[in-house]
mmCIF file of C-alpha atoms in Angstrom:
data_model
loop_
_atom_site.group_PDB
_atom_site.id
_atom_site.type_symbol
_atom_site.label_atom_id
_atom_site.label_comp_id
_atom_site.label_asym_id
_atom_site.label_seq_id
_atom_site.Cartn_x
_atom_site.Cartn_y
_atom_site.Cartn_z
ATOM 1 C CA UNK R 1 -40.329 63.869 -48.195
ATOM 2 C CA UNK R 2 -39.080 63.263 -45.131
ATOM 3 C CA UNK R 3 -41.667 66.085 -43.082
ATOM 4 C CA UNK R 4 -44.314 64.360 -45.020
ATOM 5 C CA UNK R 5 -43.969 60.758 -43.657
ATOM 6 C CA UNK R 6 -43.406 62.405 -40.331
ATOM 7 C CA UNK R 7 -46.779 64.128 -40.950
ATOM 8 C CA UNK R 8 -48.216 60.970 -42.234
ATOM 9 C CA UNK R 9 -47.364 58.900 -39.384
ATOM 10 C CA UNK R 10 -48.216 61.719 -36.670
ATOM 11 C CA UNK R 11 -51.767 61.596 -38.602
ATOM 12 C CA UNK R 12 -52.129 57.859 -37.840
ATOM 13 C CA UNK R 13 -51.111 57.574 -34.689
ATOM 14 C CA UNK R 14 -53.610 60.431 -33.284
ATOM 15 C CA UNK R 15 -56.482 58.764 -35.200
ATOM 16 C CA UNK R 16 -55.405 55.824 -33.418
ATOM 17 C CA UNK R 17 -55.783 57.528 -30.250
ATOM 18 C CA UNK R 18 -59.525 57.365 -30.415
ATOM 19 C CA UNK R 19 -62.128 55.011 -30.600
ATOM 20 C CA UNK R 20 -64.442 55.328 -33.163
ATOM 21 C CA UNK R 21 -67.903 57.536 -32.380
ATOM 22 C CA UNK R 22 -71.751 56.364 -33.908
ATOM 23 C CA UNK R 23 -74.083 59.409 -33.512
ATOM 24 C CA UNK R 24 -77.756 58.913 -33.660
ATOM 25 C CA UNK R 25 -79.898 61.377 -34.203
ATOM 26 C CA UNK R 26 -83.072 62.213 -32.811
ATOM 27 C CA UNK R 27 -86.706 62.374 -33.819
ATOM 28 C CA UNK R 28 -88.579 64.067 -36.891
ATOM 29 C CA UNK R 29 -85.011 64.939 -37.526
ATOM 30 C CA UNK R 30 -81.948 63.247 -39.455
ATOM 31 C CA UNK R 31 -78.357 62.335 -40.085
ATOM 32 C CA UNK R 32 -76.849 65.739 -41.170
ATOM 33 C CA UNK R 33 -78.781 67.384 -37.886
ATOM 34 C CA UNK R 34 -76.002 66.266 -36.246
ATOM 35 C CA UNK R 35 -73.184 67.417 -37.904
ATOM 36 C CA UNK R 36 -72.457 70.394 -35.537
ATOM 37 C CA UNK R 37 -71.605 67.378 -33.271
ATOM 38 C CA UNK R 38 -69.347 65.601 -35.374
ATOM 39 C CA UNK R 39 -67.509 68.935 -36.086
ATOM 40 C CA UNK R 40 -66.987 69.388 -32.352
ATOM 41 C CA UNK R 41 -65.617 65.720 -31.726
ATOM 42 C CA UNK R 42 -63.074 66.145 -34.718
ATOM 43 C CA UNK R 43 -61.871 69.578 -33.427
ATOM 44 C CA UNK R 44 -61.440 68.348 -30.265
ATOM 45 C CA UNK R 45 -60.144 65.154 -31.519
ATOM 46 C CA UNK R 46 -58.608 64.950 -34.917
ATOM 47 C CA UNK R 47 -58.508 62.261 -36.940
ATOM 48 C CA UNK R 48 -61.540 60.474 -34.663
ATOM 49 C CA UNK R 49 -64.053 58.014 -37.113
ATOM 50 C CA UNK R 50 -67.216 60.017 -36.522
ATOM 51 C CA UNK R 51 -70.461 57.973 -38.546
ATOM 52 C CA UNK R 52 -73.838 59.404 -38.829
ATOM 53 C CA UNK R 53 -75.989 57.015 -39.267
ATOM 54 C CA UNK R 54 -78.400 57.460 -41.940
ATOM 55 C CA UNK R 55 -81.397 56.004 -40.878
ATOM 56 C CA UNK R 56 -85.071 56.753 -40.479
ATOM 57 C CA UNK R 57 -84.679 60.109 -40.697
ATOM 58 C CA UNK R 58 -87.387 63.050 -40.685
ATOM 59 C CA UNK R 59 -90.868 61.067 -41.165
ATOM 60 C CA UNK R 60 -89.434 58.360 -40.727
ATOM 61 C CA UNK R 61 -88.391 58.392 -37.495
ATOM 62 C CA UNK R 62 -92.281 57.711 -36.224
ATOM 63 C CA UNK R 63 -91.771 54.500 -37.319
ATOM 64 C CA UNK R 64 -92.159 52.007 -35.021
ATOM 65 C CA UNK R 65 -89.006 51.607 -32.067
ATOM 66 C CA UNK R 66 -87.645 47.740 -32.518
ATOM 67 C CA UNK R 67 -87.753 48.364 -36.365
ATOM 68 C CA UNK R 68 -85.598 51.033 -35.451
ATOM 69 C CA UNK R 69 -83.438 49.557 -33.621
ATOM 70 C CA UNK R 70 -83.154 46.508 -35.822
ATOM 71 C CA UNK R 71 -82.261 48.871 -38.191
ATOM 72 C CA UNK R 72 -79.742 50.778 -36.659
ATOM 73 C CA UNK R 73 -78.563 48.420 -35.067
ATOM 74 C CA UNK R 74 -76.863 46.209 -37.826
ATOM 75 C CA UNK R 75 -75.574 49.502 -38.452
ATOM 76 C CA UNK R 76 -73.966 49.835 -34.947
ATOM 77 C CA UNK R 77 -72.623 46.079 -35.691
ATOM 78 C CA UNK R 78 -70.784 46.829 -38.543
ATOM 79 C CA UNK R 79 -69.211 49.508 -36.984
ATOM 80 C CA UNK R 80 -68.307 47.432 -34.153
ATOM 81 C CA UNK R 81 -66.717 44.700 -36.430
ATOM 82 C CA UNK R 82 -64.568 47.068 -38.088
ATOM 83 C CA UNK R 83 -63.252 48.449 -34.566
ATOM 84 C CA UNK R 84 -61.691 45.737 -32.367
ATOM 85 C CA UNK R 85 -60.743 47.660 -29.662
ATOM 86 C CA UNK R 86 -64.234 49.148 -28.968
ATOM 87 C CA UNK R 87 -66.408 52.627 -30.474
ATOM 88 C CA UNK R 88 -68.589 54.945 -28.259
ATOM 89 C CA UNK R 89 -72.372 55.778 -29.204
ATOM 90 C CA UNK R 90 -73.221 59.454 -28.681
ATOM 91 C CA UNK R 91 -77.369 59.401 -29.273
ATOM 92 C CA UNK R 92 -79.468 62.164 -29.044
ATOM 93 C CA UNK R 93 -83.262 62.248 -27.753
ATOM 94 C CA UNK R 94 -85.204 59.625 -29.108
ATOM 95 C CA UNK R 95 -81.769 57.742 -30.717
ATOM 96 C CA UNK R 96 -80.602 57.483 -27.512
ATOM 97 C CA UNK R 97 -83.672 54.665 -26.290
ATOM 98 C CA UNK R 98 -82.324 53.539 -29.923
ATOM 99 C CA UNK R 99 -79.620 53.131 -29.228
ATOM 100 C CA UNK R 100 -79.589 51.594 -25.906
ATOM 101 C CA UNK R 101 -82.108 49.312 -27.417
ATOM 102 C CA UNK R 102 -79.383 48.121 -29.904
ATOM 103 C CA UNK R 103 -77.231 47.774 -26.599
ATOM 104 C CA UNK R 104 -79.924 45.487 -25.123
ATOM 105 C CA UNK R 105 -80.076 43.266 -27.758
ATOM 106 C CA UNK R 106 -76.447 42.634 -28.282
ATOM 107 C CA UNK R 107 -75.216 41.716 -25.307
ATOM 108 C CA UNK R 108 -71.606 41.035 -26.467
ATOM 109 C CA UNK R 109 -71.204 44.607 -27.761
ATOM 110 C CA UNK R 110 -68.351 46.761 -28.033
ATOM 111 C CA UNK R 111 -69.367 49.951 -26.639
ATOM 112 C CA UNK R 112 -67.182 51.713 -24.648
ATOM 113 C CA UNK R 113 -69.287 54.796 -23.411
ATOM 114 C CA UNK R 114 -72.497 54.915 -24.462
ATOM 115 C CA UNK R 115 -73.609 59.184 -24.163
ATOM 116 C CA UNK R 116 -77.456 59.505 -23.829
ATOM 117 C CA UNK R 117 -77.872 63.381 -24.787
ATOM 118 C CA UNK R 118 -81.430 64.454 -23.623
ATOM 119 C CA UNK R 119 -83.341 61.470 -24.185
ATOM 120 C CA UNK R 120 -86.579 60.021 -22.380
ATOM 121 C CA UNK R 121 -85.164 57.176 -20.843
ATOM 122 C CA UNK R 122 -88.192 56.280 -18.315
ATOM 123 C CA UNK R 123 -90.612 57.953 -21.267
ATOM 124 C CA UNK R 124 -92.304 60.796 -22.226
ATOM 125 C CA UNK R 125 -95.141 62.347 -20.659
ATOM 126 C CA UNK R 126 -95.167 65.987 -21.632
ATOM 127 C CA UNK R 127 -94.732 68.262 -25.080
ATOM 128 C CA UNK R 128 -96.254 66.595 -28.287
ATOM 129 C CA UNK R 129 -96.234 69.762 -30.011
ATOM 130 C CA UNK R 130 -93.878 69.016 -32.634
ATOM 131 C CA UNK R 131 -96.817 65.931 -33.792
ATOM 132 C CA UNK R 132 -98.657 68.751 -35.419
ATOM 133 C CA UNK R 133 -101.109 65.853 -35.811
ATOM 134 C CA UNK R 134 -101.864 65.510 -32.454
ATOM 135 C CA UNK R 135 -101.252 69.183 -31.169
ATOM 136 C CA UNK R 136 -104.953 69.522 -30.303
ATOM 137 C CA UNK R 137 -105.019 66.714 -27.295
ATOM 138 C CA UNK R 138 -103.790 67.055 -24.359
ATOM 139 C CA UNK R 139 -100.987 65.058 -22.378
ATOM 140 C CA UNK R 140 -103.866 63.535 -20.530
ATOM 141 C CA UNK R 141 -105.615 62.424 -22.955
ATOM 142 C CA UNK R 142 -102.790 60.781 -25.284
ATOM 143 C CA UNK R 143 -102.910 57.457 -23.648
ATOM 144 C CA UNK R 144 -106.309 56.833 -25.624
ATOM 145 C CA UNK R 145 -104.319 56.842 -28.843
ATOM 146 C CA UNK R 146 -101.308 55.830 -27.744
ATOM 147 C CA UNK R 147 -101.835 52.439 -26.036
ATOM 148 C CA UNK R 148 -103.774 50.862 -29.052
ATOM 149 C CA UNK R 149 -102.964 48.991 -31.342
ATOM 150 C CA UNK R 150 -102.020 52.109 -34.375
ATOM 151 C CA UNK R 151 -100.246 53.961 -31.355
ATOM 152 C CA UNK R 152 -98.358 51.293 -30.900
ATOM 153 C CA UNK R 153 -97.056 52.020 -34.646
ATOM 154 C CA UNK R 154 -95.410 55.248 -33.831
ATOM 155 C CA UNK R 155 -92.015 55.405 -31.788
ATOM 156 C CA UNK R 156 -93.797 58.198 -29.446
ATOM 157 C CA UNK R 157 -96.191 55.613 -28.581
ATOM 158 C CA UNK R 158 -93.582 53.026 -27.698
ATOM 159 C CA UNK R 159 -92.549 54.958 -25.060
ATOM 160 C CA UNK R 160 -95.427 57.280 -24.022
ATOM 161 C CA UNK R 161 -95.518 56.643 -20.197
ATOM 162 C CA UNK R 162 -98.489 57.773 -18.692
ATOM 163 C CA UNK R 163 -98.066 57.991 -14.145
ATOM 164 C CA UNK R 164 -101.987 58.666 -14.120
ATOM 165 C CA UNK R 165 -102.473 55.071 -16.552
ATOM 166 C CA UNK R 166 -99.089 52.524 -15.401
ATOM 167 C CA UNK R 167 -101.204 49.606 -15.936
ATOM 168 C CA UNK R 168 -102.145 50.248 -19.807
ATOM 169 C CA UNK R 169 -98.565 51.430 -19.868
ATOM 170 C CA UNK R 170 -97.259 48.133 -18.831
ATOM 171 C CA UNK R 171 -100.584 46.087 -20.686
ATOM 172 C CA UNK R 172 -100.643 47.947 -24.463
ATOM 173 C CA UNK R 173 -96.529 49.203 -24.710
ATOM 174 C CA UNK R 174 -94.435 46.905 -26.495
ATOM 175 C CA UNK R 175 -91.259 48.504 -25.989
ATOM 176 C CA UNK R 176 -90.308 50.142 -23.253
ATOM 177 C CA UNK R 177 -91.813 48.224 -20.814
ATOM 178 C CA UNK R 178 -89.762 45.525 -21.976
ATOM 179 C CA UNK R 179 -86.677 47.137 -22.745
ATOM 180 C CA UNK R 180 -86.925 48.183 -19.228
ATOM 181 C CA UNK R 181 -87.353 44.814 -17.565
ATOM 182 C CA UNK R 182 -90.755 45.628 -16.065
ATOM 183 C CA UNK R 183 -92.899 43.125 -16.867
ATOM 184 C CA UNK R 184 -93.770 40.358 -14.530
ATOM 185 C CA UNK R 185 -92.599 36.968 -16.148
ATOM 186 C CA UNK R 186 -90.774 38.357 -18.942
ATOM 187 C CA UNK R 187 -87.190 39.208 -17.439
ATOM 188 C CA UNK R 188 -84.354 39.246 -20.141
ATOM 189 C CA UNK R 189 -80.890 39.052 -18.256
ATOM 190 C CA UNK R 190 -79.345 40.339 -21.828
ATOM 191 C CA UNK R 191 -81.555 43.345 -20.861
ATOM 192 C CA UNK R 192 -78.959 43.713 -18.101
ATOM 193 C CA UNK R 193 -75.807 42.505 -19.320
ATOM 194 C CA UNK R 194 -76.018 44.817 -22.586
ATOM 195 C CA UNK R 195 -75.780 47.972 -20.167
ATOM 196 C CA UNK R 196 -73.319 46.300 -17.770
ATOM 197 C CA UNK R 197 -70.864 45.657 -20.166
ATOM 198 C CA UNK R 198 -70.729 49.464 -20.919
ATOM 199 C CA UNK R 199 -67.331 51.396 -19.325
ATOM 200 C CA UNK R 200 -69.458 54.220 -19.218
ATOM 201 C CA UNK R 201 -72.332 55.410 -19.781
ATOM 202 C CA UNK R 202 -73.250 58.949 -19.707
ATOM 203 C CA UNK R 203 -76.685 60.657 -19.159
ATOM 204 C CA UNK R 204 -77.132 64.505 -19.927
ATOM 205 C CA UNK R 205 -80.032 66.448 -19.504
ATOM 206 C CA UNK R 206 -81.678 69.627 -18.054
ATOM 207 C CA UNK R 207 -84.198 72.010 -16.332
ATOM 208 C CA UNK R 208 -84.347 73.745 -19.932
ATOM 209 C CA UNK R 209 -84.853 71.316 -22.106
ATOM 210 C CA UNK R 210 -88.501 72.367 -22.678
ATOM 211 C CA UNK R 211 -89.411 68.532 -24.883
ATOM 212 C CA UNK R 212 -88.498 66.157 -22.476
ATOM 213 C CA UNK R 213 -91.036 65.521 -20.114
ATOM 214 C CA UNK R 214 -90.324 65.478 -17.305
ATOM 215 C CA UNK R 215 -86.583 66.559 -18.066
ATOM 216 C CA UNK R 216 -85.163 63.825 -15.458
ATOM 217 C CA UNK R 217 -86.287 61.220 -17.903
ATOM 218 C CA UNK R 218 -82.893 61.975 -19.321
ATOM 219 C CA UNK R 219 -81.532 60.902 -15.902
ATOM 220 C CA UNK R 220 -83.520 57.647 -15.552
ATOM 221 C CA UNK R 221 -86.193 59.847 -12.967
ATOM 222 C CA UNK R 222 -89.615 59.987 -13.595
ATOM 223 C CA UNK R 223 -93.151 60.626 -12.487
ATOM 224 C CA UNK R 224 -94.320 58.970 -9.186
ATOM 225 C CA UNK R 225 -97.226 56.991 -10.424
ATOM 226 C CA UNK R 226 -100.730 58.513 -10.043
ATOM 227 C CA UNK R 227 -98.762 62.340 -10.302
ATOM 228 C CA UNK R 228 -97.544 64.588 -13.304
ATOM 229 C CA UNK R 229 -95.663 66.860 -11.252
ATOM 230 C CA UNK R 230 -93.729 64.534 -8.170
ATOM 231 C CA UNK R 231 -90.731 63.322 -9.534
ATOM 232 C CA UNK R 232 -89.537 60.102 -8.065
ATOM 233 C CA UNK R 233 -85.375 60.365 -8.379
ATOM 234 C CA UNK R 234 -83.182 57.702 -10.432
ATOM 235 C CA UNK R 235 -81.651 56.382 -7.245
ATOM 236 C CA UNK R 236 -85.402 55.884 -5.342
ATOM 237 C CA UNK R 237 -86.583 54.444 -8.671
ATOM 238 C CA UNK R 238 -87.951 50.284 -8.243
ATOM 239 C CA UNK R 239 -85.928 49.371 -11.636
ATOM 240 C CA UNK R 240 -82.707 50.894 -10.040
ATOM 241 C CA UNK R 241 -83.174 49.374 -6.370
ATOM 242 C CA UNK R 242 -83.508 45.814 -8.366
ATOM 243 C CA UNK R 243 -80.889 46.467 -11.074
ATOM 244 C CA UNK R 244 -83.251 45.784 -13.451
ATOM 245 C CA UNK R 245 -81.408 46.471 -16.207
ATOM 246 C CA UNK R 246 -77.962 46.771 -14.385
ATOM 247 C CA UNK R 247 -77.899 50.745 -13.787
ATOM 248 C CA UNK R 248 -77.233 50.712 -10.013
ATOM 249 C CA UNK R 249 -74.605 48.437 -11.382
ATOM 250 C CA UNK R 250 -72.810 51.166 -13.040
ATOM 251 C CA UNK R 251 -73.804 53.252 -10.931
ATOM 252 C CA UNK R 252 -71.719 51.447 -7.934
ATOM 253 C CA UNK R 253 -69.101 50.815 -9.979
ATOM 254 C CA UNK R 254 -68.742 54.513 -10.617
ATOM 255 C CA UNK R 255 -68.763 54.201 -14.167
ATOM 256 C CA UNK R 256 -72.934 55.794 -14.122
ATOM 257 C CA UNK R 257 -72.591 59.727 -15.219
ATOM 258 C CA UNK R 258 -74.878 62.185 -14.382
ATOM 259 C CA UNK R 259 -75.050 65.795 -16.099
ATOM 260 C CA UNK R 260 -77.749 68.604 -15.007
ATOM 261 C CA UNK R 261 -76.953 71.650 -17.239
ATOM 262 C CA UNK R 262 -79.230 73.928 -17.239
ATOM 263 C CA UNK R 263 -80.090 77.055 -19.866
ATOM 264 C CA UNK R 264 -79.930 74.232 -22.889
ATOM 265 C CA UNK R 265 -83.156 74.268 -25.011
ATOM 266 C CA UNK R 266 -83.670 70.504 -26.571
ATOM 267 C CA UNK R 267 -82.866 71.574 -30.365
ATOM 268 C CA UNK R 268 -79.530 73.191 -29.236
ATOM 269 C CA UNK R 269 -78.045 70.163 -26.840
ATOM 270 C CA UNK R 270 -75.679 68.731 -30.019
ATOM 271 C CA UNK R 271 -74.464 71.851 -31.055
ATOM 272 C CA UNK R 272 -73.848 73.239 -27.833
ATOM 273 C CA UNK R 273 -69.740 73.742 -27.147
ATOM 274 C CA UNK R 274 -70.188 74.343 -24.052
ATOM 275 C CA UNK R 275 -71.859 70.925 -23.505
ATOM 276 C CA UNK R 276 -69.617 69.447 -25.370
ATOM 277 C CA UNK R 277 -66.376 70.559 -23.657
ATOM 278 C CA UNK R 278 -68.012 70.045 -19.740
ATOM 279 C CA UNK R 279 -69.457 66.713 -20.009
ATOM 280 C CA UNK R 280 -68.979 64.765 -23.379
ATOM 281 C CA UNK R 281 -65.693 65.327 -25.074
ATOM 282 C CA UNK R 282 -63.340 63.439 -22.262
ATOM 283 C CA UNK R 283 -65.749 60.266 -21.974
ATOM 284 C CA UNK R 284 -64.428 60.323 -26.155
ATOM 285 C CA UNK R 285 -61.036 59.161 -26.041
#
């Protein structure tokens, strides 16, 4: 009896030991998808409070971005009310503009380290392959669907971002434009203090990738306007050298993480060990 309240208690106080971890999955995919991640997290950390949120999943997850994030978000909340002393978000390709819309919009978060894993942070300009739908246009011709009105119902849509078309980017998108402070007249400081209140957050991404496009989306980089191949880097980026939305923050208070692994096709980032154990499991704790 004795062994077994030992047991009991050791149990406890280990679960204790970590904060609780909301994983967001990614696009035409769902909850259980990311299972291989919540295996790795417990394994490294037993006892940790690992949710999957199951949301919008498969089909669903064209719907459009801010019902998304309304959505998950009051799931995020009620995570965060049951966990005074903080949670981490661990979001994967399209959850992780989810998710750091839900971190936008509630400015008095919890959030501890918020992970971005392979997700088009500055946009998408690149593979739609995986829209069988759309497979027959081209990149350069998406921006006639995309930035009207319908496009504007699908999450792709909300953050297509063309280089060769900025200004219909910043005229016809209704999210990430916003979300990224880049609209003349319409600053939202909660834009900023919703990512400055983070500890941490983490950004992981690379050469392999092969969907994210171009891959240093994932790293806040993107195209230089007017080119599809010159990448302007995170640091030379105008929304970093303002702080619009409080990145160089972080970034100068060391508490910005960058991770280029290469060799990691975009389906295989979650399940990855090797990922998980270089650049994810010690931001966890």
């Amino acid at each position: 009896m004795a062994c077994r309240l030992w047991f009991l208690l050791y149990c406890v106080v280990v679960a204790a030991a970590y904060k609780p971890v909301v994983i967001v999955h990614g696009i035409l995919d769902n909850a259980a998808s990311m299972d291989d991640m919540k295996q790795l997290i417990i394994g490294a950390h037993p006892g940790t409070n690992v949710t999957l949120v199951s949301l919008f999943n498969d089909a669903d997850t064209l719907k459009p971005m801010r019902e998304q994030v309304a959505g998950f978000g009051d799931s995020i909340r009620d995570v965060m009310k049951k966990s005074p002393d903080g949670i981490h978000l661990l979001c994967f390709s399209q959850g992780g503009l989810i998710c750091r819309g839900v971190l936008q919009a509630t400015p008095n978060h919890t959030v501890d380290t918020f992970v971005s894993l392979s997700s088009p942070q500055m946009g998408q300009f690149g593979d739609t392959s995986y829209l069988t739908f759309l497979k027959h246009l081209l990149r350069e011709e998406m921006y006639k669907l995309f930035y009207t009105p319908f496009g504007q119902t699908l999450s792709v849509g909300n953050y297509w971002n063309d280089p060769f078309h900025h200004d219909l980017y910043l005229q016809h998108n209704v999210f990430l434009p916003l979300l990224n402070n880049q609209i003349n007249g319409s600053f939202s400081a909660a834009n900023k203090s919703g990512i400055v209140r983070l500890n941490k957050l983490v950004a992981i991404g690379g050469p392999d990738d092969g969907v994210i496009t171009p891959w240093q989306s994932s790293h806040f980089a993107f195209y230089k306007s007017g080119s599809g191949t010159e990448i302007v880097e995170t640091r030379q980026q105008d929304d970093y050298l303002r702080d619009a939305i409080g990145l160089k923050t972080l970034d100068e208070r060391g508490d910005f993480i960058v991770y280029n692994i290469s060799g990691v096709k975009h389906i295989h980032w979650h399940g990855n060990k090797t990922v998980f154990d270089c650049c994810i499991e010690q931001w966890l704790t």
